[in-house]
Amino acid sequence: MSRRLVCLHALKKLISINILAAIKTLFYNYNVPKALSTDQSNQFVAQLVVYLCVKYNVKKIFQLNILPTR
């Protein structure tokens, strides 16, 4: 059975170090996931985030940014 958890976290600045801290907080609060699904924005492909995924053995899955149609 597959489970998905969607978490939103407000950041003052959208930079890699802030995203890294938010992801680490999620890992500590909800346990380390098997996979992390994100878009391909620069902050999520930064070396810090890639390092975090390698460190915790989390598979990185990139999704395309698809806007909903009306």
XYZ file of C-alpha atoms in Angstrom:
70
model
C 0.000 0.000 0.000
C 1.363 3.385 -0.991
C 0.875 6.422 1.243
C 1.462 10.031 0.348
C 1.851 12.858 2.790
C 1.688 16.417 1.527
C 3.279 18.981 3.835
C 3.393 22.725 3.368
C 5.969 24.858 5.121
C 6.128 28.653 4.825
C 9.618 30.027 4.184
C 10.750 33.652 4.364
C 13.229 33.080 1.527
C 13.117 30.273 -1.009
C 16.778 29.264 -0.794
C 18.365 25.837 -0.501
C 19.471 26.139 3.132
C 15.909 27.001 4.239
C 14.475 24.147 2.191
C 17.064 21.788 3.676
C 16.062 22.803 7.207
C 12.361 22.328 6.410
C 12.977 18.867 4.918
C 15.075 17.816 7.920
C 12.273 18.965 10.229
C 9.803 16.846 8.259
C 12.155 13.857 8.503
C 12.358 14.247 12.279
C 8.602 14.768 12.720
C 7.324 12.088 10.318
C 10.316 9.714 9.928
C 12.558 9.486 6.890
C 10.583 8.612 3.738
C 11.629 6.129 1.069
C 11.213 8.813 -1.610
C 10.954 12.587 -1.892
C 8.961 13.992 -4.800
C 9.646 17.598 -5.841
C 9.662 19.782 -8.903
C 12.917 20.559 -10.706
C 13.422 24.047 -9.316
C 16.989 25.068 -8.532
C 16.464 24.842 -4.772
C 15.523 21.151 -4.953
C 18.407 20.126 -7.213
C 20.979 21.998 -5.135
C 23.852 19.962 -3.742
C 22.638 20.376 -0.149
C 19.296 18.725 -0.895
C 20.930 15.991 -2.997
C 23.403 15.376 -0.150
C 20.536 15.094 2.343
C 18.826 12.478 0.164
C 22.053 10.483 -0.141
C 22.748 10.750 3.592
C 19.299 9.422 4.535
C 19.033 7.014 1.562
C 15.960 8.779 0.159
C 15.111 8.302 -3.512
C 14.739 11.684 -5.245
C 11.812 11.847 -7.684
C 11.375 14.900 -9.906
C 7.930 15.864 -11.163
C 7.111 18.239 -13.979
C 5.372 21.489 -13.147
C 1.968 20.990 -14.700
C -0.612 23.712 -14.343
C -4.202 22.555 -13.967
C -6.481 23.223 -16.901
C -9.730 25.066 -16.521
